């Protein structure tokens, strides 16, 4: 099962009346622990990566670890950028295989935050995220 988008995951959760755990990850041990626990209860999950964690652990390593977790567990897993602070970061994550992104433009004036959010949403939707 490939990584799934948060949109499809939330739709199923809403229809099924359940919540989805979202956990910040930055290394193999954390990913293994979370996914093994989720497998025990057959729970879908969202693995979140902050910009700092992505820089620390390396995008490619994180992608491969999450892909391995998905193969090993067979669970629906969404890989989410948590609090991306720029269009470039969100774009890079989308282009690199993340299935969900969150833009955080709170450091900008309100109007700039809206413009940035629209830009990210348009790019994400155009790329199936």
Short mmCIF file of N, CA and C in Angstrom, two decimals:
data_model
loop_
_atom_site.label_atom_id
_atom_site.label_comp_id
_atom_site.label_asym_id
_atom_site.label_seq_id
_atom_site.Cartn_x
_atom_site.Cartn_y
_atom_site.Cartn_z
N UNK A 1 0.85 -1.18 0.00
CA UNK A 1 0.00 0.00 0.00
C UNK A 1 0.90 1.24 0.00
N UNK A 2 0.73 2.12 -0.97
CA UNK A 2 1.55 3.34 -0.97
C UNK A 2 1.12 4.30 0.13
N UNK A 3 1.96 5.29 0.38
CA UNK A 3 1.59 6.34 1.34
C UNK A 3 0.29 6.98 0.88
N UNK A 4 -0.54 7.38 1.82
CA UNK A 4 -1.84 7.96 1.49
C UNK A 4 -1.86 9.44 1.88
N UNK A 5 -2.76 10.18 1.26
CA UNK A 5 -2.89 11.59 1.60
C UNK A 5 -3.71 11.74 2.87
N UNK A 6 -3.52 12.86 3.53
CA UNK A 6 -4.31 13.12 4.73
C UNK A 6 -5.79 13.28 4.38
N UNK A 7 -6.08 13.78 3.19
CA UNK A 7 -7.47 13.96 2.77
C UNK A 7 -8.21 12.63 2.75
N UNK A 8 -7.61 11.63 2.09
CA UNK A 8 -8.30 10.34 2.04
C UNK A 8 -8.34 9.67 3.41
N UNK A 9 -7.30 9.88 4.21
CA UNK A 9 -7.26 9.29 5.54
C UNK A 9 -8.34 9.91 6.44
N UNK A 10 -8.47 11.24 6.41
CA UNK A 10 -9.48 11.91 7.23
C UNK A 10 -10.90 11.55 6.78
N UNK A 11 -11.10 11.38 5.48
CA UNK A 11 -12.42 11.01 4.98
C UNK A 11 -12.85 9.67 5.56
N UNK A 12 -11.96 8.68 5.52
CA UNK A 12 -12.28 7.36 6.07
C UNK A 12 -12.50 7.43 7.58
N UNK A 13 -11.69 8.22 8.26
CA UNK A 13 -11.83 8.35 9.72
C UNK A 13 -13.18 8.99 10.07
N UNK A 14 -13.55 10.01 9.32
CA UNK A 14 -14.83 10.67 9.57
C UNK A 14 -15.98 9.70 9.35
N UNK A 15 -15.92 8.98 8.23
CA UNK A 15 -16.99 8.01 7.93
C UNK A 15 -17.02 6.87 8.95
N UNK A 16 -15.85 6.49 9.46
CA UNK A 16 -15.76 5.39 10.41
C UNK A 16 -15.88 5.80 11.86
N UNK A 17 -15.89 7.10 12.12
CA UNK A 17 -16.05 7.60 13.48
C UNK A 17 -14.85 7.34 14.38
N UNK A 18 -13.65 7.47 13.83
CA UNK A 18 -12.46 7.27 14.66
C UNK A 18 -11.45 8.39 14.44
N UNK A 19 -10.51 8.48 15.35
CA UNK A 19 -9.45 9.49 15.26
C UNK A 19 -8.19 8.85 14.68
N UNK A 20 -7.27 9.70 14.25
CA UNK A 20 -5.99 9.24 13.70
C UNK A 20 -4.87 9.88 14.52
N UNK A 21 -3.97 9.06 14.99
CA UNK A 21 -2.81 9.59 15.71
C UNK A 21 -1.82 10.22 14.75
N UNK A 22 -1.24 11.33 15.17
CA UNK A 22 -0.20 12.01 14.39
C UNK A 22 1.01 12.19 15.30
N UNK A 23 2.16 11.72 14.83
CA UNK A 23 3.35 11.68 15.67
C UNK A 23 4.54 12.28 14.94
N UNK A 24 5.26 13.16 15.61
CA UNK A 24 6.47 13.74 15.03
C UNK A 24 7.61 12.73 15.11
N UNK A 25 8.31 12.58 14.00
CA UNK A 25 9.39 11.59 13.91
C UNK A 25 10.65 12.24 13.34
N UNK A 26 11.80 11.66 13.70
CA UNK A 26 13.05 12.15 13.11
C UNK A 26 14.14 11.09 13.05
N UNK A 27 13.80 9.83 13.42
CA UNK A 27 14.81 8.79 13.29
C UNK A 27 14.15 7.41 13.20
N UNK A 28 14.97 6.41 12.93
CA UNK A 28 14.48 5.06 12.71
C UNK A 28 13.77 4.49 13.94
N UNK A 29 14.35 4.68 15.10
CA UNK A 29 13.78 4.09 16.31
C UNK A 29 12.39 4.64 16.62
N UNK A 30 12.22 5.92 16.45
CA UNK A 30 10.90 6.53 16.70
C UNK A 30 9.89 6.00 15.68
N UNK A 31 10.28 5.96 14.41
CA UNK A 31 9.38 5.46 13.37
C UNK A 31 9.02 4.00 13.64
N UNK A 32 10.00 3.19 13.98
CA UNK A 32 9.72 1.78 14.27
C UNK A 32 8.78 1.62 15.47
N UNK A 33 9.05 2.33 16.53
CA UNK A 33 8.21 2.21 17.72
C UNK A 33 6.77 2.59 17.46
N UNK A 34 6.58 3.70 16.79
CA UNK A 34 5.22 4.17 16.51
C UNK A 34 4.49 3.22 15.56
N UNK A 35 5.16 2.81 14.49
CA UNK A 35 4.47 1.96 13.51
C UNK A 35 4.22 0.56 14.04
N UNK A 36 5.12 0.04 14.86
CA UNK A 36 4.88 -1.29 15.44
C UNK A 36 3.70 -1.25 16.41
N UNK A 37 3.59 -0.18 17.18
CA UNK A 37 2.43 -0.03 18.08
C UNK A 37 1.14 0.11 17.28
N UNK A 38 1.18 0.88 16.21
CA UNK A 38 -0.01 1.06 15.37
C UNK A 38 -0.42 -0.26 14.73
N UNK A 39 0.56 -1.06 14.33
CA UNK A 39 0.25 -2.35 13.72
C UNK A 39 -0.47 -3.26 14.71
N UNK A 40 -0.08 -3.22 15.97
CA UNK A 40 -0.72 -4.07 16.99
C UNK A 40 -2.21 -3.80 17.10
N UNK A 41 -2.61 -2.56 16.86
CA UNK A 41 -4.03 -2.21 16.96
C UNK A 41 -4.66 -1.91 15.60
N UNK A 42 -3.90 -2.20 14.53
CA UNK A 42 -4.36 -1.99 13.16
C UNK A 42 -4.88 -0.57 12.94
N UNK A 43 -4.07 0.41 13.34
CA UNK A 43 -4.47 1.82 13.26
C UNK A 43 -3.69 2.56 12.18
N UNK A 44 -4.39 3.31 11.33
CA UNK A 44 -3.68 4.18 10.40
C UNK A 44 -2.98 5.27 11.18
N UNK A 45 -1.97 5.88 10.58
CA UNK A 45 -1.30 6.95 11.31
C UNK A 45 -0.67 7.98 10.40
N UNK A 46 -0.45 9.13 10.99
CA UNK A 46 0.22 10.23 10.32
C UNK A 46 1.58 10.39 10.97
N UNK A 47 2.63 10.29 10.16
CA UNK A 47 3.98 10.55 10.64
C UNK A 47 4.34 11.96 10.20
N UNK A 48 4.62 12.81 11.16
CA UNK A 48 4.90 14.22 10.90
C UNK A 48 6.39 14.50 11.00
N UNK A 49 6.85 15.37 10.12
CA UNK A 49 8.25 15.77 10.10
C UNK A 49 8.30 17.29 10.10
N UNK A 50 9.02 17.85 11.04
CA UNK A 50 9.22 19.30 11.06
C UNK A 50 10.35 19.65 10.10
N UNK A 51 10.48 20.92 9.78
CA UNK A 51 11.59 21.37 8.93
C UNK A 51 12.92 21.02 9.58
N UNK A 52 13.01 21.20 10.88
CA UNK A 52 14.24 20.89 11.60
C UNK A 52 14.57 19.41 11.56
N UNK A 53 13.56 18.57 11.73
CA UNK A 53 13.78 17.12 11.69
C UNK A 53 14.20 16.68 10.30
N UNK A 54 13.61 17.30 9.29
CA UNK A 54 13.96 16.96 7.90
C UNK A 54 15.41 17.32 7.62
N UNK A 55 15.83 18.46 8.13
CA UNK A 55 17.22 18.87 7.95
C UNK A 55 18.15 17.95 8.73
N UNK A 56 17.77 17.61 9.96
CA UNK A 56 18.59 16.77 10.83
C UNK A 56 18.75 15.36 10.25
N UNK A 57 17.62 14.75 9.87
CA UNK A 57 17.64 13.35 9.49
C UNK A 57 17.86 13.12 8.00
N UNK A 58 17.67 14.13 7.18
CA UNK A 58 17.82 14.06 5.73
C UNK A 58 16.52 13.55 5.10
N UNK A 59 16.06 14.29 4.12
CA UNK A 59 14.79 13.97 3.46
C UNK A 59 14.77 12.54 2.93
N UNK A 60 15.81 12.16 2.21
CA UNK A 60 15.83 10.83 1.59
C UNK A 60 15.79 9.72 2.63
N UNK A 61 16.57 9.86 3.69
CA UNK A 61 16.54 8.84 4.75
C UNK A 61 15.15 8.73 5.37
N UNK A 62 14.53 9.85 5.65
CA UNK A 62 13.19 9.82 6.24
C UNK A 62 12.19 9.15 5.31
N UNK A 63 12.24 9.49 4.03
CA UNK A 63 11.33 8.87 3.05
C UNK A 63 11.50 7.36 3.05
N UNK A 64 12.73 6.90 3.00
CA UNK A 64 12.98 5.46 2.94
C UNK A 64 12.54 4.76 4.23
N UNK A 65 12.77 5.40 5.36
CA UNK A 65 12.32 4.81 6.63
C UNK A 65 10.80 4.70 6.68
N UNK A 66 10.11 5.73 6.24
CA UNK A 66 8.65 5.71 6.26
C UNK A 66 8.12 4.70 5.23
N UNK A 67 8.74 4.65 4.06
CA UNK A 67 8.34 3.65 3.06
C UNK A 67 8.54 2.24 3.61
N UNK A 68 9.65 2.00 4.31
CA UNK A 68 9.90 0.69 4.92
C UNK A 68 8.84 0.37 5.97
N UNK A 69 8.47 1.36 6.76
CA UNK A 69 7.44 1.16 7.79
C UNK A 69 6.11 0.79 7.15
N UNK A 70 5.79 1.43 6.06
CA UNK A 70 4.54 1.14 5.35
C UNK A 70 4.57 -0.29 4.80
N UNK A 71 5.69 -0.70 4.23
CA UNK A 71 5.82 -2.06 3.69
C UNK A 71 5.73 -3.09 4.82
N UNK A 72 6.43 -2.84 5.90
CA UNK A 72 6.46 -3.79 7.02
C UNK A 72 5.11 -3.93 7.72
N UNK A 73 4.36 -2.85 7.82
CA UNK A 73 3.10 -2.90 8.58
C UNK A 73 1.88 -3.11 7.70
N UNK A 74 1.94 -2.64 6.45
CA UNK A 74 0.76 -2.70 5.59
C UNK A 74 -0.32 -1.71 5.98
N UNK A 75 0.01 -0.79 6.88
CA UNK A 75 -0.96 0.19 7.37
C UNK A 75 -1.04 1.40 6.44
N UNK A 76 -2.18 2.08 6.42
CA UNK A 76 -2.24 3.38 5.76
C UNK A 76 -1.39 4.37 6.56
N UNK A 77 -0.41 4.96 5.90
CA UNK A 77 0.46 5.94 6.54
C UNK A 77 0.50 7.19 5.67
N UNK A 78 0.38 8.32 6.32
CA UNK A 78 0.50 9.63 5.67
C UNK A 78 1.79 10.26 6.18
N UNK A 79 2.60 10.78 5.27
CA UNK A 79 3.82 11.50 5.66
C UNK A 79 3.54 12.99 5.51
N UNK A 80 3.60 13.70 6.63
CA UNK A 80 3.14 15.08 6.72
C UNK A 80 4.26 16.03 7.11
N UNK A 81 4.39 17.13 6.37
CA UNK A 81 5.29 18.22 6.78
C UNK A 81 4.56 19.05 7.81
N UNK A 82 5.12 19.15 8.99
CA UNK A 82 4.50 19.88 10.10
C UNK A 82 5.10 21.28 10.20
N UNK A 83 4.28 22.28 10.04
CA UNK A 83 4.68 23.69 10.17
C UNK A 83 5.78 24.09 9.19
N UNK A 84 5.56 23.80 7.91
CA UNK A 84 6.48 24.31 6.89
C UNK A 84 6.42 25.82 6.88
N UNK A 85 7.57 26.47 6.77
CA UNK A 85 7.57 27.94 6.90
C UNK A 85 7.80 28.67 5.58
N UNK A 86 7.82 27.94 4.46
CA UNK A 86 8.00 28.61 3.16
C UNK A 86 7.37 27.77 2.05
N UNK A 87 7.06 28.44 0.95
CA UNK A 87 6.56 27.72 -0.22
C UNK A 87 7.60 26.73 -0.71
N UNK A 88 8.86 27.13 -0.72
CA UNK A 88 9.93 26.28 -1.24
C UNK A 88 10.03 24.98 -0.44
N UNK A 89 9.91 25.07 0.87
CA UNK A 89 9.98 23.86 1.70
C UNK A 89 8.79 22.95 1.42
N UNK A 90 7.60 23.51 1.36
CA UNK A 90 6.41 22.71 1.06
C UNK A 90 6.52 22.06 -0.31
N UNK A 91 6.96 22.82 -1.29
CA UNK A 91 7.13 22.30 -2.65
C UNK A 91 8.13 21.16 -2.67
N UNK A 92 9.24 21.34 -2.00
CA UNK A 92 10.27 20.31 -1.95
C UNK A 92 9.74 19.02 -1.33
N UNK A 93 8.96 19.15 -0.28
CA UNK A 93 8.38 17.97 0.37
C UNK A 93 7.37 17.28 -0.54
N UNK A 94 6.50 18.05 -1.17
CA UNK A 94 5.52 17.48 -2.09
C UNK A 94 6.25 16.77 -3.24
N UNK A 95 7.20 17.45 -3.83
CA UNK A 95 7.96 16.87 -4.94
C UNK A 95 8.74 15.63 -4.51
N UNK A 96 9.10 15.58 -3.24
CA UNK A 96 9.89 14.48 -2.71
C UNK A 96 9.10 13.33 -2.13
N UNK A 97 7.76 13.37 -2.24
CA UNK A 97 6.96 12.23 -1.83
C UNK A 97 6.10 12.38 -0.59
N UNK A 98 6.17 13.53 0.09
CA UNK A 98 5.28 13.73 1.23
C UNK A 98 3.84 13.75 0.72
N UNK A 99 2.92 13.24 1.51
CA UNK A 99 1.52 13.17 1.07
C UNK A 99 0.63 14.17 1.79
N UNK A 100 1.24 15.06 2.56
CA UNK A 100 0.50 16.12 3.25
C UNK A 100 1.50 17.19 3.68
N UNK A 101 1.08 18.44 3.60
CA UNK A 101 1.92 19.54 4.09
C UNK A 101 1.06 20.54 4.83
N UNK A 102 1.68 21.22 5.79
CA UNK A 102 1.02 22.30 6.50
C UNK A 102 1.92 23.53 6.41
N UNK A 103 1.41 24.56 5.78
CA UNK A 103 2.17 25.81 5.70
C UNK A 103 1.85 26.64 6.95
N UNK A 104 2.87 27.18 7.55
CA UNK A 104 2.71 28.04 8.72
C UNK A 104 3.28 29.40 8.37
N UNK A 105 2.40 30.29 7.95
CA UNK A 105 2.82 31.64 7.59
C UNK A 105 2.59 32.64 8.71
N UNK A 106 2.50 32.16 9.93
CA UNK A 106 2.19 33.04 11.06
C UNK A 106 3.27 34.09 11.32
N UNK A 107 4.45 33.88 10.76
CA UNK A 107 5.53 34.86 10.92
C UNK A 107 5.42 36.01 9.92
N UNK A 108 4.42 35.94 9.02
CA UNK A 108 4.19 36.99 8.03
C UNK A 108 2.98 37.83 8.43
N UNK A 109 2.88 39.04 7.89
CA UNK A 109 1.64 39.81 8.06
C UNK A 109 0.46 39.01 7.48
N UNK A 110 -0.73 39.29 7.97
CA UNK A 110 -1.93 38.53 7.63
C UNK A 110 -2.11 38.34 6.12
N UNK A 111 -2.04 39.40 5.35
CA UNK A 111 -2.28 39.31 3.90
C UNK A 111 -1.23 38.44 3.22
N UNK A 112 0.02 38.54 3.64
CA UNK A 112 1.08 37.70 3.08
C UNK A 112 0.85 36.24 3.46
N UNK A 113 0.39 36.00 4.67
CA UNK A 113 0.08 34.65 5.12
C UNK A 113 -1.00 34.03 4.22
N UNK A 114 -2.03 34.79 3.92
CA UNK A 114 -3.11 34.31 3.04
C UNK A 114 -2.56 34.00 1.65
N UNK A 115 -1.76 34.90 1.09
CA UNK A 115 -1.19 34.69 -0.24
C UNK A 115 -0.34 33.42 -0.27
N UNK A 116 0.50 33.25 0.73
CA UNK A 116 1.38 32.09 0.81
C UNK A 116 0.56 30.80 0.95
N UNK A 117 -0.44 30.84 1.79
CA UNK A 117 -1.28 29.65 2.00
C UNK A 117 -1.97 29.25 0.70
N UNK A 118 -2.52 30.22 -0.02
CA UNK A 118 -3.16 29.93 -1.30
C UNK A 118 -2.17 29.32 -2.29
N UNK A 119 -0.96 29.85 -2.31
CA UNK A 119 0.07 29.35 -3.22
C UNK A 119 0.39 27.88 -2.92
N UNK A 120 0.55 27.57 -1.65
CA UNK A 120 0.86 26.18 -1.26
C UNK A 120 -0.33 25.27 -1.57
N UNK A 121 -1.54 25.71 -1.25
CA UNK A 121 -2.73 24.89 -1.51
C UNK A 121 -2.86 24.59 -3.00
N UNK A 122 -2.68 25.59 -3.83
CA UNK A 122 -2.79 25.39 -5.28
C UNK A 122 -1.74 24.39 -5.77
N UNK A 123 -0.51 24.52 -5.30
CA UNK A 123 0.55 23.61 -5.72
C UNK A 123 0.26 22.20 -5.22
N UNK A 124 -0.12 22.08 -3.96
CA UNK A 124 -0.40 20.76 -3.38
C UNK A 124 -1.53 20.07 -4.13
N UNK A 125 -2.62 20.76 -4.35
CA UNK A 125 -3.76 20.15 -5.03
C UNK A 125 -3.41 19.75 -6.47
N UNK A 126 -2.62 20.57 -7.13
CA UNK A 126 -2.21 20.25 -8.50
C UNK A 126 -1.33 19.00 -8.56
N UNK A 127 -0.77 18.63 -7.41
CA UNK A 127 0.12 17.46 -7.34
C UNK A 127 -0.48 16.32 -6.51
N UNK A 128 -1.79 16.35 -6.32
CA UNK A 128 -2.48 15.25 -5.66
C UNK A 128 -2.31 15.19 -4.15
N UNK A 129 -1.89 16.30 -3.57
CA UNK A 129 -1.68 16.35 -2.11
C UNK A 129 -2.74 17.26 -1.50
#
